[in-house]
Tab-separated table of N, CA and C in Angstrom:
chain	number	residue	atom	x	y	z
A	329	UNK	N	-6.183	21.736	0.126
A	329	UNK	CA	-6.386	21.146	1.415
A	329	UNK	C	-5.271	21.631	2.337
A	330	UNK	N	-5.524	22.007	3.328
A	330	UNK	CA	-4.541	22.748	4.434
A	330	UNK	C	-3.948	21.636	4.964
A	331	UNK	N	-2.748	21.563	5.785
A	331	UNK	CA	-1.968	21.010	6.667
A	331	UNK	C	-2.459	20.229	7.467
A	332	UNK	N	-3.465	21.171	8.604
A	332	UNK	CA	-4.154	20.659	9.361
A	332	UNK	C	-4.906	19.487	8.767
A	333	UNK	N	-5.482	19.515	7.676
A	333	UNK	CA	-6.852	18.500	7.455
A	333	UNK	C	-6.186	17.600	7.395
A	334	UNK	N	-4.802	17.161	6.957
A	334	UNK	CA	-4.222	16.221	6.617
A	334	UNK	C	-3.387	15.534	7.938
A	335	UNK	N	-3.040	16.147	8.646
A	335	UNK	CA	-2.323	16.139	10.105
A	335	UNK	C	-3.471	15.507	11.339
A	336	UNK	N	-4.582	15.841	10.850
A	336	UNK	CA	-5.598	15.408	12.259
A	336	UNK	C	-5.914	14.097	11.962
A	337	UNK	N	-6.566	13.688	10.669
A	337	UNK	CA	-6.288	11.815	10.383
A	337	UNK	C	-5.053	11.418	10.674
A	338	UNK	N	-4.180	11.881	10.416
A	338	UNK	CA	-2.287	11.289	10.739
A	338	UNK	C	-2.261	10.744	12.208
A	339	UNK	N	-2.896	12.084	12.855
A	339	UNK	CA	-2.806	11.733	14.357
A	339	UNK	C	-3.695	10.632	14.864
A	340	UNK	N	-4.992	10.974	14.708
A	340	UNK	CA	-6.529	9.838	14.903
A	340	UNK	C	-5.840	8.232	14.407
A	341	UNK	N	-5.231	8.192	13.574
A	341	UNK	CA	-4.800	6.846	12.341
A	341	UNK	C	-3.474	6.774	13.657
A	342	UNK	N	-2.147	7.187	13.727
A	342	UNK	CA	-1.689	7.149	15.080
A	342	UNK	C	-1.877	6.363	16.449
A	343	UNK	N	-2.691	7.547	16.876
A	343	UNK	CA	-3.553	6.491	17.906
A	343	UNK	C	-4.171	5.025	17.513
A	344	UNK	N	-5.021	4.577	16.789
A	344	UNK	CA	-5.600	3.988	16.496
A	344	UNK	C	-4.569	2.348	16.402
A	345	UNK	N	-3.340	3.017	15.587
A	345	UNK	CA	-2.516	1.845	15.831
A	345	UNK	C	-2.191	1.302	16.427
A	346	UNK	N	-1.371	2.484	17.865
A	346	UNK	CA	-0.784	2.292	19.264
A	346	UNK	C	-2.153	1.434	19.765
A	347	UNK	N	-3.411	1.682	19.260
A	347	UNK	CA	-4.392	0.897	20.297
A	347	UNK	C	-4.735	-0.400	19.620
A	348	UNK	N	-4.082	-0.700	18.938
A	348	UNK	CA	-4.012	-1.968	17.789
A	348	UNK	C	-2.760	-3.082	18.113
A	349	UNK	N	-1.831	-2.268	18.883
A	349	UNK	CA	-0.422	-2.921	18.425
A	349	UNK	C	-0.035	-4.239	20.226
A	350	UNK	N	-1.313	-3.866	21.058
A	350	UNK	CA	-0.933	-4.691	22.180
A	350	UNK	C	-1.535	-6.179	21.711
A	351	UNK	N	-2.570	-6.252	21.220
A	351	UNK	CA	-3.309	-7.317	20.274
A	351	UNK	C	-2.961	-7.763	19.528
A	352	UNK	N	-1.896	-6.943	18.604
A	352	UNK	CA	-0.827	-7.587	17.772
A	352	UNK	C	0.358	-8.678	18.382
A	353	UNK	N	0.418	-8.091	19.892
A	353	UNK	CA	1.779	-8.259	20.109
A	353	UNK	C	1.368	-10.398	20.623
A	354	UNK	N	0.085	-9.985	21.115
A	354	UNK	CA	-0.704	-11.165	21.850
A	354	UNK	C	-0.558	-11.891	20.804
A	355	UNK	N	-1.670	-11.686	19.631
A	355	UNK	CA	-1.753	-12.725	18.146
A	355	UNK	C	-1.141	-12.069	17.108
A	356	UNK	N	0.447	-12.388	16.851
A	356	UNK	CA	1.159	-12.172	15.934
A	356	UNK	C	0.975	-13.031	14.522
A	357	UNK	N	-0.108	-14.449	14.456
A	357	UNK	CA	-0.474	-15.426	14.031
A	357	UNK	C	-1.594	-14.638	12.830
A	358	UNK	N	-2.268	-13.551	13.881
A	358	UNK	CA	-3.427	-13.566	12.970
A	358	UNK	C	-3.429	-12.961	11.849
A	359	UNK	N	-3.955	-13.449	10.435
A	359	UNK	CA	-3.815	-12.010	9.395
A	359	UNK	C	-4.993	-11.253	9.183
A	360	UNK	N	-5.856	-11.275	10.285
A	360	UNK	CA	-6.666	-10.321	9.953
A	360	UNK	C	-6.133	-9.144	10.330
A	361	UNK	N	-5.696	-9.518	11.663
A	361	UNK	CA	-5.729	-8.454	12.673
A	361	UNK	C	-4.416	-7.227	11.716
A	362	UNK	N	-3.383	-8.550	11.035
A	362	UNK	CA	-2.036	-7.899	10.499
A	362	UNK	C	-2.682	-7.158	9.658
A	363	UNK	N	-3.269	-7.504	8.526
A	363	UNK	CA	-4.035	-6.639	7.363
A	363	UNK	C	-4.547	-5.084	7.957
A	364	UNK	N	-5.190	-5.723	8.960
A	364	UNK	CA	-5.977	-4.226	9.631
A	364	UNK	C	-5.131	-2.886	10.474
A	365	UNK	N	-3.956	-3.632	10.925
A	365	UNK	CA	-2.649	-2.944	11.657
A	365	UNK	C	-2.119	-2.089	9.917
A	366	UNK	N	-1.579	-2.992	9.042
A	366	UNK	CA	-1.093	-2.670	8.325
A	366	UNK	C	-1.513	-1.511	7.328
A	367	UNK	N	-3.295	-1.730	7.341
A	367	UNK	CA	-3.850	-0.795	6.251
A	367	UNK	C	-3.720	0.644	7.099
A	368	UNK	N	-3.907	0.379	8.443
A	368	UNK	CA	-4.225	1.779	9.475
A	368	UNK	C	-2.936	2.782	9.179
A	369	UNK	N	-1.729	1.635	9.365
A	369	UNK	CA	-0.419	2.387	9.278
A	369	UNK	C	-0.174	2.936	7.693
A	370	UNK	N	-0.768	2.219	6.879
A	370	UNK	CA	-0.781	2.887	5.246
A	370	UNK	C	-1.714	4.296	5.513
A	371	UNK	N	-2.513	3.444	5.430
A	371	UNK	CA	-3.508	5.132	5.906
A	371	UNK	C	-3.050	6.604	6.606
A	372	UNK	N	-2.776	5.854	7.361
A	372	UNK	CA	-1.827	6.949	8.425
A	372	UNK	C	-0.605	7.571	7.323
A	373	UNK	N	0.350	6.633	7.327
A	373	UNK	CA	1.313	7.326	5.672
A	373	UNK	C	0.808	8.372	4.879
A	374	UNK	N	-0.170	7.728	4.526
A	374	UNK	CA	-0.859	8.587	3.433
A	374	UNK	C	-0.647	9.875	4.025
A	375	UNK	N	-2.148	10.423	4.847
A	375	UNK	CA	-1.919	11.262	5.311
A	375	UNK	C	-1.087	12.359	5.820
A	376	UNK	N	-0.256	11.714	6.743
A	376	UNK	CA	1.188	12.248	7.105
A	376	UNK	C	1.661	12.690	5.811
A	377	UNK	N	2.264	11.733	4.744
A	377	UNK	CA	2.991	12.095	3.362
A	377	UNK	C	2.257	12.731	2.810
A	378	UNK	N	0.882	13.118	2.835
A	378	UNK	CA	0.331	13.777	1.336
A	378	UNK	C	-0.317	15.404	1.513
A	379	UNK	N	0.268	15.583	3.280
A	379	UNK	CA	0.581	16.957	3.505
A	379	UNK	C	1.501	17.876	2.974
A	380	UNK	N	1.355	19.060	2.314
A	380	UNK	CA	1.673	19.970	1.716
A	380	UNK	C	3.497	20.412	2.193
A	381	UNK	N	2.855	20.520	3.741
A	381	UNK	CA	4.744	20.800	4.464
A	381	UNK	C	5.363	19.461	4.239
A	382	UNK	N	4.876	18.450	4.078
A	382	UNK	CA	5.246	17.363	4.605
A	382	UNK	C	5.904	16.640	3.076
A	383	UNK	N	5.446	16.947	2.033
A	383	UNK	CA	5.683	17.083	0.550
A	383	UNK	C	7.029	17.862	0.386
A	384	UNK	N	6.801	19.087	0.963
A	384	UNK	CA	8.207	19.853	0.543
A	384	UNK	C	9.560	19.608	1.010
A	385	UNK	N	8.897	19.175	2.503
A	385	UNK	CA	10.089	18.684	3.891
A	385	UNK	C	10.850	17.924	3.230
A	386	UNK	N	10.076	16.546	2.583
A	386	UNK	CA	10.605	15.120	1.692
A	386	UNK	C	11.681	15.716	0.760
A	387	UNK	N	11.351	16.238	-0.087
A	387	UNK	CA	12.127	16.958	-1.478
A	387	UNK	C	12.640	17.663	-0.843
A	388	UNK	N	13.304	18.440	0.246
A	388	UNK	CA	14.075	19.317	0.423
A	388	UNK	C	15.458	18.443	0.767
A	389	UNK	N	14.953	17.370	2.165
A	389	UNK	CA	15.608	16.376	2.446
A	389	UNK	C	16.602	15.704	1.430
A	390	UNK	N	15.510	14.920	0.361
A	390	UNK	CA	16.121	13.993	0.056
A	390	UNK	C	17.025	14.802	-1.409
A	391	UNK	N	16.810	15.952	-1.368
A	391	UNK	CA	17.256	16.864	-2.553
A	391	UNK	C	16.970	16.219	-4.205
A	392	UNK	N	16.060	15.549	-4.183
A	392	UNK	CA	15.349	15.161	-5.600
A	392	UNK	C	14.103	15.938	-5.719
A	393	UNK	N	13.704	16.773	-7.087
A	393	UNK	CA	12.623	17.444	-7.065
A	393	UNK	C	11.543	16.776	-6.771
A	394	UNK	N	11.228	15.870	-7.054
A	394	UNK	CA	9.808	15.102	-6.797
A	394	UNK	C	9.820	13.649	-5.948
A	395	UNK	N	10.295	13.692	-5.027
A	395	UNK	CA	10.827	12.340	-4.554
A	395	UNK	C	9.763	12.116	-3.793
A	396	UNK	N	8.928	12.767	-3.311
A	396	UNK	CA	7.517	12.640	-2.114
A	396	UNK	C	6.657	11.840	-3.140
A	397	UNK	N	6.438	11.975	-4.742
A	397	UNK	CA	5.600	11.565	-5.478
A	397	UNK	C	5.365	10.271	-5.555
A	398	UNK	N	6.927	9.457	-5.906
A	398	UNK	CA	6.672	7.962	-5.963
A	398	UNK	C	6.214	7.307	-4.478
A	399	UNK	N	6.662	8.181	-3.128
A	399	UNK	CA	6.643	7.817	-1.709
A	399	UNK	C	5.511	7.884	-1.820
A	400	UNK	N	4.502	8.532	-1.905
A	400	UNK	CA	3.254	8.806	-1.994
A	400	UNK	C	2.349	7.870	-2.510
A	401	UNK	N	2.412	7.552	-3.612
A	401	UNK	CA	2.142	6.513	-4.390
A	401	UNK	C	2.469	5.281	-3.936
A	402	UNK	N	3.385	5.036	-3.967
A	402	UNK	CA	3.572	3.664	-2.524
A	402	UNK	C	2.650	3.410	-1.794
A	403	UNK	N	2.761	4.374	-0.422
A	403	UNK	CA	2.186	4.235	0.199
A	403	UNK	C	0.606	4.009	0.042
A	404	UNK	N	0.001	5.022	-0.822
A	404	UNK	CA	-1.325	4.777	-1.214
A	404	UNK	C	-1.795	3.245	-1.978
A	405	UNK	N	-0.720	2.702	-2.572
A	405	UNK	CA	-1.019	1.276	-2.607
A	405	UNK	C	-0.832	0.267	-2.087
A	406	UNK	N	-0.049	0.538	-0.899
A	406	UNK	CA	-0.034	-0.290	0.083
A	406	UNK	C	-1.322	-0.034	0.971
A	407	UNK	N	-1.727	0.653	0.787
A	407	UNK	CA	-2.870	1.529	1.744
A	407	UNK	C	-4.051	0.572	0.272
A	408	UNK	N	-4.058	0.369	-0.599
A	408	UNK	CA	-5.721	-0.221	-1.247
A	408	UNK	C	-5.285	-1.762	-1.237
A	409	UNK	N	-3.697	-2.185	-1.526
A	409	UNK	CA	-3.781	-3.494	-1.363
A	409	UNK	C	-4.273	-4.015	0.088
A	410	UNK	N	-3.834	-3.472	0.868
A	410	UNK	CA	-4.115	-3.714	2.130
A	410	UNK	C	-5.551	-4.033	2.782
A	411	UNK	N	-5.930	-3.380	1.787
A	411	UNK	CA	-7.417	-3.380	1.935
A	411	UNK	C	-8.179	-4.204	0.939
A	412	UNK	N	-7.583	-4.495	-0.268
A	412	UNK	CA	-8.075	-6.216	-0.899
A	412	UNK	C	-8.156	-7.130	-0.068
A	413	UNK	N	-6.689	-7.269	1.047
A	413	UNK	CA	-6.347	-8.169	1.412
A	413	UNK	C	-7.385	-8.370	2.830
A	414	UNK	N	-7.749	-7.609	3.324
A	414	UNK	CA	-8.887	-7.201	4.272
A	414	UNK	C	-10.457	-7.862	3.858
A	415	UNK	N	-10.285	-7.195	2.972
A	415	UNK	CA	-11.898	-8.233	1.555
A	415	UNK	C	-11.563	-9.532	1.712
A	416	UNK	N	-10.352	-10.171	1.150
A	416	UNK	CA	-10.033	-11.555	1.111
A	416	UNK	C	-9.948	-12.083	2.143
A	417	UNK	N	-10.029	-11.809	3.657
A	417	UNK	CA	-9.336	-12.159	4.742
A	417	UNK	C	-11.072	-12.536	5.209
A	418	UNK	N	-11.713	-11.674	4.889
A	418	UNK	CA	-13.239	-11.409	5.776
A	418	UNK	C	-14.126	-12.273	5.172
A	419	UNK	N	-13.835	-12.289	3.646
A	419	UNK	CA	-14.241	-13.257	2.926
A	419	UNK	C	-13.991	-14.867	3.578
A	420	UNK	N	-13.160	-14.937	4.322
A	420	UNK	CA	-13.294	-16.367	4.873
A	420	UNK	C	-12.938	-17.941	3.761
A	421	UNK	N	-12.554	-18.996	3.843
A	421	UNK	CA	-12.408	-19.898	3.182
A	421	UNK	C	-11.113	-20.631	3.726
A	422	UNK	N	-10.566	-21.810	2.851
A	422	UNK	CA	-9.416	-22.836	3.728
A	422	UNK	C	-8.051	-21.504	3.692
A	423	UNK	N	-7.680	-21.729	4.442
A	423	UNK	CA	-6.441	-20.672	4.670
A	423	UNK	C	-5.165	-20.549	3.539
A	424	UNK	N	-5.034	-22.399	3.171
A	424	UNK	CA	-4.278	-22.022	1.663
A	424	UNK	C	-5.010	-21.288	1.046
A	425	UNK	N	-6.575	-21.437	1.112
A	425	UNK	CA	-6.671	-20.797	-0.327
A	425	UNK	C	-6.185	-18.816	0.178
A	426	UNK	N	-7.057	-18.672	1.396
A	426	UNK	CA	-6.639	-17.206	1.805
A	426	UNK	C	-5.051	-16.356	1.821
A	427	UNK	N	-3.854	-17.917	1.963
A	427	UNK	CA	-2.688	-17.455	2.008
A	427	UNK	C	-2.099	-17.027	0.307
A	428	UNK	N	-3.139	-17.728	-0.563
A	428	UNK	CA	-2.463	-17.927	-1.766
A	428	UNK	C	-3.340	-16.524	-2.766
A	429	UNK	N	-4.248	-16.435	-2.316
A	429	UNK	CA	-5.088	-14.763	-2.730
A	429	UNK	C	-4.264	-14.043	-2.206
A	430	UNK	N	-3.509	-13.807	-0.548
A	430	UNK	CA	-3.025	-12.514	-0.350
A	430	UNK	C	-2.079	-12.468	-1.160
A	431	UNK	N	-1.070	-13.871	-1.554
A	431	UNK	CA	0.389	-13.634	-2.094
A	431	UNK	C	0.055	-12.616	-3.363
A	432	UNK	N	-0.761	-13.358	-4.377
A	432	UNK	CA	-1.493	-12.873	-5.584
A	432	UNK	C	-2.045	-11.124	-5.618
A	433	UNK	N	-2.726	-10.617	-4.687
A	433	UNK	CA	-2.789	-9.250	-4.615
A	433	UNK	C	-1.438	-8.895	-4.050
A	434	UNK	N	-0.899	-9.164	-2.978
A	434	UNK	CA	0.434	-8.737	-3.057
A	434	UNK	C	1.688	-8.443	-4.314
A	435	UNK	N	1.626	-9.962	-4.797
A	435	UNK	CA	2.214	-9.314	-6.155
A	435	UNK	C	1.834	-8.571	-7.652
A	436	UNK	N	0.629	-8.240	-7.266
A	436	UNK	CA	-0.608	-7.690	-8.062
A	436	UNK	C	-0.053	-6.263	-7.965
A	437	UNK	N	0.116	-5.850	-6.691
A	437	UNK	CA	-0.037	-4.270	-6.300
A	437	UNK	C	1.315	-4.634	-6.502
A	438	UNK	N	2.290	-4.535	-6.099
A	438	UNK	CA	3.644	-4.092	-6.624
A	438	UNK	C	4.009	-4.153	-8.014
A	439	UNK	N	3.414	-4.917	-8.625
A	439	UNK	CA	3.704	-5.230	-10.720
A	439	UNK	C	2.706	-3.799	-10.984
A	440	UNK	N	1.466	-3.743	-10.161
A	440	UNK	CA	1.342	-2.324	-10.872
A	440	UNK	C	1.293	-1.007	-10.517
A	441	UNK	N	2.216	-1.055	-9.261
A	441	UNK	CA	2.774	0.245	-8.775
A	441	UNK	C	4.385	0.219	-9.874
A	442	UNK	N	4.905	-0.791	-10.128
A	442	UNK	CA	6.112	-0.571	-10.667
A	442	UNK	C	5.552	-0.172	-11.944
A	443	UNK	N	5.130	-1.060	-12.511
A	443	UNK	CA	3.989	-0.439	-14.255
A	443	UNK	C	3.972	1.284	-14.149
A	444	UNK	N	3.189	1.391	-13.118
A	444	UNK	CA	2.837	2.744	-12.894
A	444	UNK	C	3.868	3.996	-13.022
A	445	UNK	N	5.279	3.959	-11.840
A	445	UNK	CA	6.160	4.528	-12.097
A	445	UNK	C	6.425	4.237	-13.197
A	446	UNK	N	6.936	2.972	-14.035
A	446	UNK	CA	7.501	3.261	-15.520
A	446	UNK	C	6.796	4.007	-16.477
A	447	UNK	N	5.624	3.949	-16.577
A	447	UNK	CA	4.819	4.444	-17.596
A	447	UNK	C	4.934	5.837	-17.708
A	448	UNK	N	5.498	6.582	-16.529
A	448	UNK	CA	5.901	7.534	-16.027
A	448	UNK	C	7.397	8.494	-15.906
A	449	UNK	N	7.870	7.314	-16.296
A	449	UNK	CA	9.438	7.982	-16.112
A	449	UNK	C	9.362	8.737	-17.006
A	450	UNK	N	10.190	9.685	-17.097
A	450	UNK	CA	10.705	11.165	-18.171
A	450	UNK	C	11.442	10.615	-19.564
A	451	UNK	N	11.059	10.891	-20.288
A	451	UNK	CA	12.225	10.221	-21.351
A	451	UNK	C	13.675	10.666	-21.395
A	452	UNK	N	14.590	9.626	-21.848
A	452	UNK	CA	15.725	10.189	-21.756
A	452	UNK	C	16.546	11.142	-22.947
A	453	UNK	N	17.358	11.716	-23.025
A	453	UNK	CA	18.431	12.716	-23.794
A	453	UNK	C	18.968	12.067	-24.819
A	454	UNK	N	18.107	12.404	-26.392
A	454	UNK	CA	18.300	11.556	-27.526
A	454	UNK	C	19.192	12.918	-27.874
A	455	UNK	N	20.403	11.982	-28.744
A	455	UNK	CA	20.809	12.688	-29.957
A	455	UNK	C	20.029	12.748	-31.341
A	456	UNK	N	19.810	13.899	-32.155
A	456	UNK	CA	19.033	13.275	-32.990
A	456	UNK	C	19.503	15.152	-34.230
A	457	UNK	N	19.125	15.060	-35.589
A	457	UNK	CA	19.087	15.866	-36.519
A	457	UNK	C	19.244	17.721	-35.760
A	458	UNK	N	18.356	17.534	-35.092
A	458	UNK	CA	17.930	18.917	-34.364
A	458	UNK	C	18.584	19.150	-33.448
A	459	UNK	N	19.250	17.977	-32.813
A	459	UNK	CA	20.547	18.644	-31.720
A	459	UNK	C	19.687	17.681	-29.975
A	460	UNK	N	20.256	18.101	-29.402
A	460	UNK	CA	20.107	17.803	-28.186
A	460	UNK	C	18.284	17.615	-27.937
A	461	UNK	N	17.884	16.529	-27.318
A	461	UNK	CA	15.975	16.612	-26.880
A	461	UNK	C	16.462	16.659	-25.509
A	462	UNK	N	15.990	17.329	-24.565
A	462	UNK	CA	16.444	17.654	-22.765
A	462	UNK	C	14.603	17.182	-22.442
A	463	UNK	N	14.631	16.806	-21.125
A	463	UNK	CA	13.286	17.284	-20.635
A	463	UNK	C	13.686	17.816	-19.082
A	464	UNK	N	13.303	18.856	-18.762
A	464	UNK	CA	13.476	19.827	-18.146
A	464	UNK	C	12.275	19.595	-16.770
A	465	UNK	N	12.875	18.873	-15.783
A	465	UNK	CA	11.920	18.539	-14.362
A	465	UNK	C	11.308	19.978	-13.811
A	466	UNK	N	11.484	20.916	-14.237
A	466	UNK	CA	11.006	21.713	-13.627
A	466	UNK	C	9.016	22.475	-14.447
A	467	UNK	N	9.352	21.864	-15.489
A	467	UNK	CA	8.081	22.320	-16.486
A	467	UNK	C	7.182	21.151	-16.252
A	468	UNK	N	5.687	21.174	-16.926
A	468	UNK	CA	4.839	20.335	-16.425
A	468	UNK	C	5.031	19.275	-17.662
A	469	UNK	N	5.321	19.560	-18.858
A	469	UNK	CA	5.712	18.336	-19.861
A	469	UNK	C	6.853	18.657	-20.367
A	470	UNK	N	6.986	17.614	-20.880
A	470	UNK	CA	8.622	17.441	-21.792
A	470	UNK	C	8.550	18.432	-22.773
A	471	UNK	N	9.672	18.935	-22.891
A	471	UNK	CA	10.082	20.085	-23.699
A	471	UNK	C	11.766	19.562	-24.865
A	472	UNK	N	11.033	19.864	-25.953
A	472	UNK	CA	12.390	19.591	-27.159
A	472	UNK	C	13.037	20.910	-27.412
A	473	UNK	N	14.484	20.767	-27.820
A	473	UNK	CA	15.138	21.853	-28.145
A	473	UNK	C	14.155	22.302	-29.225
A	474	UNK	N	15.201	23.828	-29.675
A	474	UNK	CA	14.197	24.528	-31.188
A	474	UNK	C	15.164	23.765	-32.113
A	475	UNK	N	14.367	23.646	-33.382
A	475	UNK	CA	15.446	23.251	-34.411
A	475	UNK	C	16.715	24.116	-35.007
């Protein structure tokens, strides 16, 4: 996927906010309206972040090889919770009950965005019979010394 394809939703999602955010400013009360501000601006993230220049820019910056990955991922689940919470909001019912569903997907999506990164982390640098185990960020899987 080219730059562009990813850059023209960024912009459209952009706008869309700025034309979102005077209605915000009126009913700061409402959570529909917040859900719908909020998913646009995830959305928008996405996009923006999951551009190719925009991938490398991150990791050059922040000088970690893969640091756009977990940003990425973030964002994209803030970008589907956001959008549970949109289901639950439209869905309608007493407002505890609506305040007490968003808390619940809220802490839903962060227990398994964190799950997610862990399940993920690299293993660490065992001593062991054979000498040093390294895993090497630059290869696509973990790699053991030779014996």
């Amino acid at each position: 996927m080219s730059d562009l394809a990813s850059f023209i939703p960024a912009a459209l999602g952009t706008v869309a906010v700025l034309v979102r955010l005077p209605s915000l400013r009126r009913n700061t009360r409402d959570p529909l309206l917040r859900a719908v501000v909020v998913s646009l601006l995830a959305a928008t993230g996405v996009f923006c972040f999951g551009a190719t220049s925009t991938i490398v820019k991150v990791n050059e910056i922040t000088g970690v090889p893969n640091f756009a990955a977990p940003l990425l991922y973030s964002l994209l689940m803030a970008c589907c919770g956001s959008g549970i919470i949109l289901i639950i909001n439209w869905r309608g019912g007493p407002p505890a009950c609506i305040r007490r569903s968003t808390g619940w997907c809220c802490a839903g999506t962060y227990a398994a965005l964190a799950v997610a990164m862990y399940a993920r982390s690299p293993p660490s640098a065992r001593h062991g019979s054979n000498g040093w185990r390294t895993w090497t960020p630059t290869t696509p899987t973990p790699r053991t010394s030779a014996k």
